[in-house]
Every structure is written in structure tokens, then in C-alpha cells.
Short mmCIF file of C-alpha atoms in Angstrom, two decimals:
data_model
loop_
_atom_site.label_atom_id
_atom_site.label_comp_id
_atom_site.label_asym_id
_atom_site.label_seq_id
_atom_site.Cartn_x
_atom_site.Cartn_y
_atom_site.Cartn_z
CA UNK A 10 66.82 -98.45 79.54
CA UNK A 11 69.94 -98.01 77.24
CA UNK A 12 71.59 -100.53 79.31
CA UNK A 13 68.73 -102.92 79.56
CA UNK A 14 68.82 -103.01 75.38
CA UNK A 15 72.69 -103.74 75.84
CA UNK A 16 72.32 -106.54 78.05
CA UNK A 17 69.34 -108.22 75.95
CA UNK A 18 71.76 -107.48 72.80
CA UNK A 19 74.28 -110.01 74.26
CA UNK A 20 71.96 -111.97 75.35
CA UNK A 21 69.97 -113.08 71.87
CA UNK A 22 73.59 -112.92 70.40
CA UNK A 23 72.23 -114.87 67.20
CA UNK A 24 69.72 -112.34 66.48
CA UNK A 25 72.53 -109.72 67.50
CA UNK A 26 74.33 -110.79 64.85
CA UNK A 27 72.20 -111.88 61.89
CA UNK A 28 70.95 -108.09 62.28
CA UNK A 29 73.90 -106.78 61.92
CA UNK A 30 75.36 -108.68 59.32
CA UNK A 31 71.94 -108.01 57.02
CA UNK A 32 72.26 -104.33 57.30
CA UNK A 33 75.94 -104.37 56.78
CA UNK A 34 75.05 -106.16 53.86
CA UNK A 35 72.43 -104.02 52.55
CA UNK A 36 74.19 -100.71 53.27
CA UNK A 37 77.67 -101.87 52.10
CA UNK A 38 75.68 -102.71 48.53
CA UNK A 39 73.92 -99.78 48.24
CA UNK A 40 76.73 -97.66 48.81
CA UNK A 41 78.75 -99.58 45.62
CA UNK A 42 76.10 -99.90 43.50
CA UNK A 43 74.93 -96.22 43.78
CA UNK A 44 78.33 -94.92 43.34
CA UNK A 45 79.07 -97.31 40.22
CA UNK A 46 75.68 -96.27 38.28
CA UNK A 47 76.49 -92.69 38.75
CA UNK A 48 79.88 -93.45 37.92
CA UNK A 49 78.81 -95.05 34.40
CA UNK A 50 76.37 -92.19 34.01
CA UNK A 51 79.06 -89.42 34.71
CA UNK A 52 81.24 -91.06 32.55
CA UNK A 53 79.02 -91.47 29.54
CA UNK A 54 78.17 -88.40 29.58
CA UNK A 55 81.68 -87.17 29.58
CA UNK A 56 82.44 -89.28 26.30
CA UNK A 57 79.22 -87.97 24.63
CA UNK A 58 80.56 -84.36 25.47
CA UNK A 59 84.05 -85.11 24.62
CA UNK A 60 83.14 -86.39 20.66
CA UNK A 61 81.69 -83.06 19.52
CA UNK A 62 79.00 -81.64 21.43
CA UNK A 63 80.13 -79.30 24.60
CA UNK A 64 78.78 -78.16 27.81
CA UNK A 65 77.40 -74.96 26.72
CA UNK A 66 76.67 -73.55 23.23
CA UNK A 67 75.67 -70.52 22.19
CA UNK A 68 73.27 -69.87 19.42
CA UNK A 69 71.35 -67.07 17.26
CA UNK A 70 67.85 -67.61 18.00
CA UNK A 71 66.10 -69.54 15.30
CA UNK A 72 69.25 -71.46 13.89
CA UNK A 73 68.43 -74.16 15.52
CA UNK A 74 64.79 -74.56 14.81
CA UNK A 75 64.92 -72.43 11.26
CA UNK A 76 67.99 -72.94 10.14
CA UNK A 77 69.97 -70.78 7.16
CA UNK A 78 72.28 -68.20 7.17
CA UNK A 79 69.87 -65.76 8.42
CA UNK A 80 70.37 -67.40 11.49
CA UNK A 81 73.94 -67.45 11.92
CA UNK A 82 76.18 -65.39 14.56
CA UNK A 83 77.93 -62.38 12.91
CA UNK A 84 79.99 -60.97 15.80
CA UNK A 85 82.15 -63.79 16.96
CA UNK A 86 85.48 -61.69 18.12
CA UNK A 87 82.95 -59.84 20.26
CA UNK A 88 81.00 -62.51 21.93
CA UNK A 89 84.30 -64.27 22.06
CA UNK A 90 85.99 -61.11 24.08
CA UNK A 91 83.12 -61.24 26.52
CA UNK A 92 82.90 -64.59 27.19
CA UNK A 93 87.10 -64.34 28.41
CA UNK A 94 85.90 -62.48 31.05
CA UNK A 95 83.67 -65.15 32.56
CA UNK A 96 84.93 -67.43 35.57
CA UNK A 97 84.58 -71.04 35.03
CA UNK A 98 84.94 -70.94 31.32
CA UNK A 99 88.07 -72.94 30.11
CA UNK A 100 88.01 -72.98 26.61
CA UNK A 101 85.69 -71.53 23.39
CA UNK A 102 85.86 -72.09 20.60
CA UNK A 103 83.80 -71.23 17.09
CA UNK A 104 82.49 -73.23 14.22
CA UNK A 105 80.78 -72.68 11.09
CA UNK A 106 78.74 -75.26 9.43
CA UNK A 107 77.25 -76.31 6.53
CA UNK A 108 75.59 -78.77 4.65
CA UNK A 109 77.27 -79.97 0.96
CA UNK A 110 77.40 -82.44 -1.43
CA UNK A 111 80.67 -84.42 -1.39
CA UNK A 112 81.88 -86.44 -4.70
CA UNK A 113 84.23 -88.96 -5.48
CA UNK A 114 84.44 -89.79 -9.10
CA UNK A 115 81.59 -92.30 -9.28
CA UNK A 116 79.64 -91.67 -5.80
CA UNK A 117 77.93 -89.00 -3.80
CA UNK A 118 76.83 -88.11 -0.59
CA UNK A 119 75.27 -85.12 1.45
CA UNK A 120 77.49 -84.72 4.50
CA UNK A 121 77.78 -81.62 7.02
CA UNK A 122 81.05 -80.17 6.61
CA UNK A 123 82.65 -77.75 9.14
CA UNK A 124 85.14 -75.37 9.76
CA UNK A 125 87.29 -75.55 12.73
CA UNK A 126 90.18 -74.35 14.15
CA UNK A 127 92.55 -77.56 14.91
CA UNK A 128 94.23 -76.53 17.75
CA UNK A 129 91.22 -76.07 19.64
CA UNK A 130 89.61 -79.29 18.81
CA UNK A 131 92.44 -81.07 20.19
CA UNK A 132 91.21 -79.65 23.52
CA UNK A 133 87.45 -79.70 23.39
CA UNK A 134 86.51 -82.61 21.18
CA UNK A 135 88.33 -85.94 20.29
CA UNK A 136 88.16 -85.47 16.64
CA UNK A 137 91.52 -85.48 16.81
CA UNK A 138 92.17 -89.01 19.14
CA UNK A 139 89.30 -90.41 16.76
CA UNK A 140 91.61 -91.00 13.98
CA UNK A 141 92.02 -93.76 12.47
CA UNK A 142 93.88 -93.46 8.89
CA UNK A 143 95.77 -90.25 7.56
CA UNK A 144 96.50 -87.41 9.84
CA UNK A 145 94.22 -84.80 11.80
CA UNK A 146 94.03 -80.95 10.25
CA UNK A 147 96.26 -78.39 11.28
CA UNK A 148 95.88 -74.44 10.71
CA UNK A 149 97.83 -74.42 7.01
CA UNK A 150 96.12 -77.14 5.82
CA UNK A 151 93.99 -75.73 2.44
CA UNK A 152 91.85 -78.22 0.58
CA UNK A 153 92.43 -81.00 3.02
CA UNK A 154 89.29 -83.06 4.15
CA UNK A 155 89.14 -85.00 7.40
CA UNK A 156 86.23 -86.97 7.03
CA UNK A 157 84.07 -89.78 9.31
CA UNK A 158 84.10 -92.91 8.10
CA UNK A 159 81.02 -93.77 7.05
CA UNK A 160 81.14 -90.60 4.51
CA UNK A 161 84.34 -92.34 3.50
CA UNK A 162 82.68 -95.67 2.68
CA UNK A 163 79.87 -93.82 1.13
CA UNK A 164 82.09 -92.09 -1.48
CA UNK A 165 84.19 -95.37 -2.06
CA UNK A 166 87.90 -93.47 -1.26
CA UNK A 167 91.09 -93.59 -0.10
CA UNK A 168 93.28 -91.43 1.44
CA UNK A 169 94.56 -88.85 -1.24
CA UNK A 170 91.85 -89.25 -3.23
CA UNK A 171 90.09 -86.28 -3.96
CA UNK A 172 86.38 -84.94 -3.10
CA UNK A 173 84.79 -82.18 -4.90
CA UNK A 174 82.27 -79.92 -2.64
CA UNK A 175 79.66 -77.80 -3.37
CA UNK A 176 77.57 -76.04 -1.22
CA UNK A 177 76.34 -72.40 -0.48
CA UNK A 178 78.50 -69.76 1.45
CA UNK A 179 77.72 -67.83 4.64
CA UNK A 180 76.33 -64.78 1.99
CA UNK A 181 74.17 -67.24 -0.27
CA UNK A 182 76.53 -67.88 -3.11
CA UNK A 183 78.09 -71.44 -4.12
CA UNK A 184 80.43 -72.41 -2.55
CA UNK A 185 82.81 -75.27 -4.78
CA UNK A 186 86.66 -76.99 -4.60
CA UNK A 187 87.89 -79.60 -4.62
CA UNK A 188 89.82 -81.80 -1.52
CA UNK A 189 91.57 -84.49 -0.88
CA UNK A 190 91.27 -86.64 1.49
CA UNK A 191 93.98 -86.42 4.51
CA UNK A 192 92.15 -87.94 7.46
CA UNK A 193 89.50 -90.55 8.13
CA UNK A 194 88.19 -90.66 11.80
CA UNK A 195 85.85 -92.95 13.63
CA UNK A 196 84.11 -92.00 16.84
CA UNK A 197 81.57 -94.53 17.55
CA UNK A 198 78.50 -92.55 16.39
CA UNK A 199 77.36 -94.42 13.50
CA UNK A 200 75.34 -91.16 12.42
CA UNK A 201 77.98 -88.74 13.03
CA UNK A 202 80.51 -90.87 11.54
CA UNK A 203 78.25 -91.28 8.62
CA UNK A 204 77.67 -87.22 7.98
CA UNK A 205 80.25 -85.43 8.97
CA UNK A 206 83.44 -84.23 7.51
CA UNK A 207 85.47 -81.36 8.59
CA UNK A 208 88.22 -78.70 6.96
CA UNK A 209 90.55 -76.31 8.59
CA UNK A 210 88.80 -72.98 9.77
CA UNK A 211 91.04 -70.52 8.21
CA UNK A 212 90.64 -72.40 4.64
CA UNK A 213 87.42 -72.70 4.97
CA UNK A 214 86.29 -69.08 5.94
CA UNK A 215 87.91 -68.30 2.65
CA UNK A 216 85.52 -70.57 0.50
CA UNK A 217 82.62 -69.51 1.91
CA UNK A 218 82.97 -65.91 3.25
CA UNK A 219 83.05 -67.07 7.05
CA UNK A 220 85.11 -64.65 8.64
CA UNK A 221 83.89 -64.01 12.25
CA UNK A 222 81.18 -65.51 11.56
CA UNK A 223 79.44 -68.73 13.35
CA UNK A 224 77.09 -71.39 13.42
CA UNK A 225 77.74 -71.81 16.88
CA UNK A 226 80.19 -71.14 19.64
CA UNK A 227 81.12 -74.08 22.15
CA UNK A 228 82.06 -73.15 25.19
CA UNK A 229 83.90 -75.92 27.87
CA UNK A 230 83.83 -75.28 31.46
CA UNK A 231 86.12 -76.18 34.60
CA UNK A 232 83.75 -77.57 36.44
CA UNK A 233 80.30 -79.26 34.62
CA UNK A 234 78.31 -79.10 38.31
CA UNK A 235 78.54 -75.42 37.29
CA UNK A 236 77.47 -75.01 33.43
CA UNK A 237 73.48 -73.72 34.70
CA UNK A 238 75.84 -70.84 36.64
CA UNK A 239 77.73 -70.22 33.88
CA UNK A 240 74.88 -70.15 32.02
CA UNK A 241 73.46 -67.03 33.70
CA UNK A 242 76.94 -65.19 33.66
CA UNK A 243 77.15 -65.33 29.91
CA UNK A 244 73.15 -64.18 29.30
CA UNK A 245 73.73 -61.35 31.27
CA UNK A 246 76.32 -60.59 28.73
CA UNK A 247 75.42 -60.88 25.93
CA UNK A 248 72.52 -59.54 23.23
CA UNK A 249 68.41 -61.03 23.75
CA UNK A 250 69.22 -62.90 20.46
CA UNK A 251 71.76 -65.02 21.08
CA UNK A 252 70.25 -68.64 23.31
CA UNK A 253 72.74 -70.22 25.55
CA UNK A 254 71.76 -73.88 25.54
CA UNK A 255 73.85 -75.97 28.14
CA UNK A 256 74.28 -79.86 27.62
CA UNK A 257 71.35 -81.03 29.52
CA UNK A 258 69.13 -79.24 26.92
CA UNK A 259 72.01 -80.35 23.88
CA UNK A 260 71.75 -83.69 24.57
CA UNK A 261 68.03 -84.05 26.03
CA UNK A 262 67.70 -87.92 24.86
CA UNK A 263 70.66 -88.94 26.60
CA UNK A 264 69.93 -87.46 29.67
CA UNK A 265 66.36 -88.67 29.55
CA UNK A 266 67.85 -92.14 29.12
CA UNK A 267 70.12 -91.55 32.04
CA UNK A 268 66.83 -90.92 34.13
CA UNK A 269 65.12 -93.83 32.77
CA UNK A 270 68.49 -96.21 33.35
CA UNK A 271 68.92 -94.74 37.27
CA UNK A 272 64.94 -95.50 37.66
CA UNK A 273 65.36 -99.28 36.59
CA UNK A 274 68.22 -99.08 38.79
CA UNK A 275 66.43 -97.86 42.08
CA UNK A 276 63.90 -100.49 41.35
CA UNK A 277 66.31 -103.16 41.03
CA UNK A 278 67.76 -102.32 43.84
CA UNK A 279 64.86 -101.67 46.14
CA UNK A 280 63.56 -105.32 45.35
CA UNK A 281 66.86 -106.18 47.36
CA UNK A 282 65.73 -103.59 50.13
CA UNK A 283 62.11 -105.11 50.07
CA UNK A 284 63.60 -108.40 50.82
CA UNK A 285 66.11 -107.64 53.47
CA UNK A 286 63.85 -104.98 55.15
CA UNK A 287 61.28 -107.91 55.86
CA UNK A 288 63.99 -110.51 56.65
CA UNK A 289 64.72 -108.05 59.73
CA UNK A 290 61.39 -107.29 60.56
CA UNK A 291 60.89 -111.10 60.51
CA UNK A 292 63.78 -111.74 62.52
CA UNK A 293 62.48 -108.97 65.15
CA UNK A 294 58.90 -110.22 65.11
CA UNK A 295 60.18 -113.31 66.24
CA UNK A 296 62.24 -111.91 68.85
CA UNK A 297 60.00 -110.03 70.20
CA UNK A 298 57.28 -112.43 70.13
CA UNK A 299 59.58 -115.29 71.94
CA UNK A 300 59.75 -112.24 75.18
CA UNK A 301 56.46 -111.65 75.72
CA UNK A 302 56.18 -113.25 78.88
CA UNK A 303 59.38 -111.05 79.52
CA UNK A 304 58.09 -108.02 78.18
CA UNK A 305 54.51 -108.83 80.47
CA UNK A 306 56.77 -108.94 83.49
CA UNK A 307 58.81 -105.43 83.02
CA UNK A 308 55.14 -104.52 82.31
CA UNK A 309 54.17 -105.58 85.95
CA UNK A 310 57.14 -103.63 87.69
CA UNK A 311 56.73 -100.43 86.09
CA UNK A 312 57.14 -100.23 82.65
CA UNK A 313 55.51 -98.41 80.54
CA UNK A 314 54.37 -99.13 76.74
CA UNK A 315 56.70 -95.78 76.04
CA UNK A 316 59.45 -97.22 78.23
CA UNK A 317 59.23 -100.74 75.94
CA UNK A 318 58.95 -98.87 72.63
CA UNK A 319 62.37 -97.27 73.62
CA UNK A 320 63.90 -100.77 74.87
CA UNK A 321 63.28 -101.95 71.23
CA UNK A 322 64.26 -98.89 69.51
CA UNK A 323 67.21 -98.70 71.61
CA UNK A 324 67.97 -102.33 70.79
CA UNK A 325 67.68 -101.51 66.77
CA UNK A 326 69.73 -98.22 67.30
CA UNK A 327 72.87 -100.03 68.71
CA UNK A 328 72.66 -102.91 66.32
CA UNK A 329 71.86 -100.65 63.02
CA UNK A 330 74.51 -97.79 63.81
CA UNK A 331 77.38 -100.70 64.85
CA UNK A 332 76.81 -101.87 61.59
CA UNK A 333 76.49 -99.01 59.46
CA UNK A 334 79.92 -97.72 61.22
CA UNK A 335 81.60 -100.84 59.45
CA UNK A 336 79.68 -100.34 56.69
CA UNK A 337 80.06 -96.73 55.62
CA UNK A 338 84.03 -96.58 55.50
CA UNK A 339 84.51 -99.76 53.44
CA UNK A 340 82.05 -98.93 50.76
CA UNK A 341 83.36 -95.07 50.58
CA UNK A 342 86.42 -96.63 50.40
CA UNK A 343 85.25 -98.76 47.91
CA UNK A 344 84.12 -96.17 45.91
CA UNK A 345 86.70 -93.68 46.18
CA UNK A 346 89.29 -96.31 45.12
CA UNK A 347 87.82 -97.11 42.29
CA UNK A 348 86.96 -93.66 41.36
CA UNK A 349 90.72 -93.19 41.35
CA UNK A 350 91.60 -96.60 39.50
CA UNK A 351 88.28 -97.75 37.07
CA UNK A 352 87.55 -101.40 36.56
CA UNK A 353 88.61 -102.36 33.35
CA UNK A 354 86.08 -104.87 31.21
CA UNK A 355 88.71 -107.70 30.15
CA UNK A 356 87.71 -108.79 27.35
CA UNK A 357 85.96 -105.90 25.85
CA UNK A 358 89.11 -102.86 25.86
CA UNK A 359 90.06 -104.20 22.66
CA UNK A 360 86.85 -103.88 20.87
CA UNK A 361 86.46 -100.18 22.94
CA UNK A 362 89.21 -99.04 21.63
CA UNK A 363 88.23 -99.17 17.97
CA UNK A 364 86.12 -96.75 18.92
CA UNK A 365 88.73 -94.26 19.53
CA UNK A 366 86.33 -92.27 22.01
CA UNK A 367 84.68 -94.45 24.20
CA UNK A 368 86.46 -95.85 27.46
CA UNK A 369 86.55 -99.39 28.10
CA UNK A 370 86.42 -98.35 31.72
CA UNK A 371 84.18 -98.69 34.38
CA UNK A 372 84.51 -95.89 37.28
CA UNK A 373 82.86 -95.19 40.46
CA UNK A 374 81.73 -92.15 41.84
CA UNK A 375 82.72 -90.77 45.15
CA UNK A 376 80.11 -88.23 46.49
CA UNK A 377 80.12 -87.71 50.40
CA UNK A 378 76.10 -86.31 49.98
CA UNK A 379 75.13 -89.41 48.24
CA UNK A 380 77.21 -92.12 50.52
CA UNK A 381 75.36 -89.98 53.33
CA UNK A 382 71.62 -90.23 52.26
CA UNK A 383 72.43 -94.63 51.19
CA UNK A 384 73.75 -94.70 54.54
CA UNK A 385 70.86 -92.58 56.05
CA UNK A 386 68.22 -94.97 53.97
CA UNK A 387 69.20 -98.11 55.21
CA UNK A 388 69.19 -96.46 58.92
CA UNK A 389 65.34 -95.44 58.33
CA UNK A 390 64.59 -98.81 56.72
CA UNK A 391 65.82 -100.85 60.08
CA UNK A 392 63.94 -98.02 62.27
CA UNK A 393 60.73 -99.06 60.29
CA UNK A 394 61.20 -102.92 60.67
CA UNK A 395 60.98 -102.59 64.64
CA UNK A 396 57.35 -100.70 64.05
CA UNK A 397 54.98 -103.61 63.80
CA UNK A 398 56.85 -105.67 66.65
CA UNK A 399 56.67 -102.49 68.69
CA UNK A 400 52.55 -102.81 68.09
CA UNK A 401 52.32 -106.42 68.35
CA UNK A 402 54.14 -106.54 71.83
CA UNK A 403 52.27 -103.31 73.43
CA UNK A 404 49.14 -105.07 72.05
CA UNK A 405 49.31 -106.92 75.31
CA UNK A 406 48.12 -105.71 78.63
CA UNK A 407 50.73 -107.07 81.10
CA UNK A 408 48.46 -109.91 82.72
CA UNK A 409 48.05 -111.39 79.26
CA UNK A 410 51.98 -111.26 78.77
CA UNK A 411 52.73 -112.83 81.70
CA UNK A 412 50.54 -115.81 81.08
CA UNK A 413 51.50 -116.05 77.22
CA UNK A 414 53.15 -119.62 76.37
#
């Protein structure tokens, strides 16, 4: 029978090769187009994670819904020392925040202002590649600001100007000084940009009685496949009420949006399908119904309707897998190339860049699983196309066949 589909493969050679082409087509796209939307999602999230937010943070219970310094982490150095012992963990790193009123001499503005430690943000956050006038902190800086630059416009200054500050302490006292500004930064975020101002950690614990103590403590990881592992690892460790909150519950919009953007994807893509799954059933239904006197007379030697199901599926097996062989290893190709080398956007890098943050590239992803279940997709989709020719043609008895014109 195996042969039999060969020799009726050569033999309809146009049909031969329209199928082929169609599902190299169709698998060749999918495999590209899947591996540049998860691509663009991986690397959007990796921006959003690189500004400020990180993969895991860890939280007293009730700061984040509550608020106040009732709610903030007392024991950093200890969490801190337990969290070194943890696999996958690649940097930590704490920060104490804090809502204020900032001043120029005419204007004001409530801002968040934090204290970090410099060194680390150059690591785990691009405050520090978000700059855009001035100079980032360092550890000795004292009454330096670095601030976004929407709370610069908002106080009308310049760099070297100064800022007064007052706000409360960790232990419920005010908190006042007065800064100047070093540093203006500009990440993209119109709202963060527009609220946020930071000041060196060690200065800062001073001012408001901060020593190892935390809002929060962001944690980055090796791998991010492996933050919900992690995750477990460091609540076995520590106390019932701390909450370990990993990105996907940090930054629940974006990811929801991810979902919502891969959906409209799928269903863009699957309109393509739609179309090129009935343009080979089409083709096939006409194939098949141009042989039925053929089909009647394998009927009347022996055949069975089991034996001409297999003929046909057969037929769509050699065709389907001789085009899915070409296909597979020039989209993975595809994919893994430019997962090594990104398209850039001409034309846009320039206004990306004033960003600071956000990449004016446009990568791939290479994933072996999900080149594996395109590939497997389009395989299924061809197997279903044969199914109604397979009924139409076994429809007749073999006396019928042989007299159809």
C-alpha cells in the first residue's frame, strides 16, 4: 500500500507539489511567528523587570495592602543571611521607602523617595543606565537626590539646585533635610518617572532611623523559568509573616496583557490556518474525487475501505512529513539566529533610546518544546484535511465507482 501512495504521489505531481509547498508554508510561518511573539513577550518582560521591579520580593504581610511602618521588615541581615544560602538566587538586595514632600523654592510635589544601596542597583535595576543629566549615587554620597524626571519638571530645577524633604522616619518621627539635586533619570514609565526619587542607602538610614530595616527585599535569580522554585526554597526559610511575591503576581497587569496579546495572536494566526487547512482539503477533495472510477476498480480486486483509508493517509503522510522536514530546520534556524542577533527597528532605535531602558530590538525565541508542538500542529491539521475525502470516496460501493464519470 505504501508503495501504491508513492507511485500515485508522482503521478498527480501538481497536487504533489502544491501540498507540499502549502504546508511548508504554513509550518515555516508558524514556527517564526510563534518564536517572535514570545520573543517580544520575553523581552518586555525583561525590561519591565530590569527598571525597578525584580523577580521575587519579599514582604511583611500587610505592607502591601496596609501600608505604614508597622508593616515594615525589621530583620534584614537575617533574612539576608538565609536567603545566601539558596541556589538560584544571584543577587538581593534591600530598600526602604517612603513617601515625602519634595520642595524647590516656589513648587512642590509628593514623590516616593528611597534608599538604596548604589552598587547593587547597578546590577538589578537600570536606574543607573536611565540617566540622563548629572551623575548616578554612589555609597558616600549624603544629601544627594537622584530624581525621575517628571519630579524634576514638577519642582521646576536644575541640577544643583536644592530640594528640601520632609517626611516621617521608620520610628514615626519627621524626617527633614535638605538635597541637592545630582542626578535626573528617565526610564520610560511616565508614572515612575513622575514619583520617584531616590538617595543613597547609608545616608538615608541615618535620616530616618532605617538601619536593617526594609520596605522590601528584591531578590534576582539565575534563571526566571525558576523564580516559582525559588519561591518555595525561600518560604521554607523564612518566618509565616514575611510573603514572597514573585513577578507574575508583581506585575499581574502586564502579564495579563501578555495573555491577552498571545490570544489575539493565536487568532490571527489561526485565520491563516483556517484558510490553508481548507485550501488542502480542497485540493484533496478534488483529487480524490477525479479517482473514483480508480478507487471503484482497486475496490473490485480486493480492496478494502480500510485498505483505501490507508492509501490516502499514506499519501498525506509522505507529502506532510517531506515538507515539514524542510520546514522545521529553516524556521528553527530562523529563530535561533535571530535569537542570537535581534532585528533592529530602523527608524525607531533613536527614539528607543531616549528611553534609556527599553530596547529598540526585536528578538526571537528559540524553544525546541514549542518549535515541536507548531511543527506537530500543522502535521494534525493536514491529517484532518484527508478526513472528509476519506468519507466521500468510501461513500461509494465499488459498482457505483466504477461507473462514475
Amino acid at each position: 500500500m505504501f508503495s501504491l501512495a508513492i507511485k500515485n504521489i508522482l503521478f498527480y505531481r501538481s497536487r504533489s507539489i502544491t501540498t507540499i509547498i502549502l504546508t511548508f508554508i504554513s509550518a515555516l510561518l508558524f514556527i517564526v511567528y510563534v518564536s517572535m511573539m514570545d520573543g517580544s513577550h520575553d523581552s518586555m518582560l525583561k525590561n519591565a523587570l530590569k527598571v525597578y521591579t525584580g523577580p521575587i520580593e519579599i514582604y511583611k504581610k500587610g505592607y502591601r495592602d496596609i501600608g505604614g511602618n508597622e508593616y515594615l521588615i525589621r530583620d534584614v541581615n537575617a533574612i539576608t543571611q538565609k536567603l545566601s544560602r539558596i541556589e538560584g538566587i544571584k543577587s538581593y538586595t534591600s530598600r526602604y521607602e517612603t513617601y515625602a514632600l519634595l520642595s524647590s523654592k516656589e513648587y512642590s510635589t509628593a514623590s516616593m523617595i528611597a534608599g538604596v544601596t548604589p552598587e547593587d542597583e547597578k546590577s538589578m535595576s537600570q536606574l543607573e543606565v536611565a540617566l540622563t543629566e548629572g551623575k548616578f549615587l554612589t555609597e558616600d554620597d549624603a544629601n544627594c537626590i537622584y530624581a525621575g524626571e517628571g519630579v524634576v519638571k514638577k519642582l521646576h530645577i536644575k541640577l544643583g539646585d536644592e530640594v528640601s524633604f520632609i517626611g516621617s522616619a521608620s520610628d514615626n518621627s519627621f524626617a527633614a533635610d535638605i538635597f541637592r539635586l545630582c542626578g535626573i533619570f528617565k526610564t520610560g514609565s511616565f508614572e515612575f518617572d513622575a514619583s520617584s526619587a531616590f538617595v543613597s542607602r547609608s545616608y538615608f538610614d541615618t535620616l530616618t532611623y532605617s538601619m536593617n530595616t526594609a520596605s522590601y527585599i528584591n531578590i534576582h535569580v539565575e534563571n526566571l523559568e525558576n523564580v516559582d522554585l525559588i519561591k518555595e526554597e525561600i518560604s521554607k526559610l523564612l518566618d509565616d509573616d514575611l510573603e514572597i511575591l514573585t513577578w507574575k503576581e508583581l506585575m499581574k497587569p502586564m502579564v495579563e496583557a501578555m495573555k491577552v496579546d498571545s490570544i489575539f495572536g493565536y487568532i490571527s494566526i489561526s485565520l491563516f490556518f483556517v484558510v490553508i487547512f481548507f485550501v488542502i482539503m480542497i485540493f484533496s477533495f478534488i483529487n480524490v474525487s477525479s479517482r473514483v472510477k480508480e478507487f471503484g476498480v482497486l475496490r473490485s480486486i480486493g480492496l478494502s475501505k480500510s485498505n483505501v483509508t490507508r492509501l490516502l493517509t499514506y499519501e498525506m503522510f509522505i507529502l506532510s512529513t517531506l515538507a515539514i522536514l524542510i520546514a522545521t530546520p529553516i524556521g528553527a534556524y530562523i529563530a535561533y539566529y535571530f535569537s542570537l542577533y535581534p532585528i533592529i527597528i530602523e527608524g525607531m532605535s533613536e527614539t528607543y533610546k531616549e528611553y534609556g531602558v527599553i530596547s529598540d530590538e526585536l528578538p526571537f525565541n528559540f524553544d525546541v518544546f514549542t518549535i515541536t508542538w507548531n511543527v506537530l500542529l500543522i502535521y494534525s491539521l493536514n491529517f484532518l484535511s484527508i478526513l472528509y475525502p476519506i468519507l466521500y470516496i468510501n461513500a461509494f460501493n465499488p459498482i457505483e465507482a466504477t461507473k462514475h464519470v
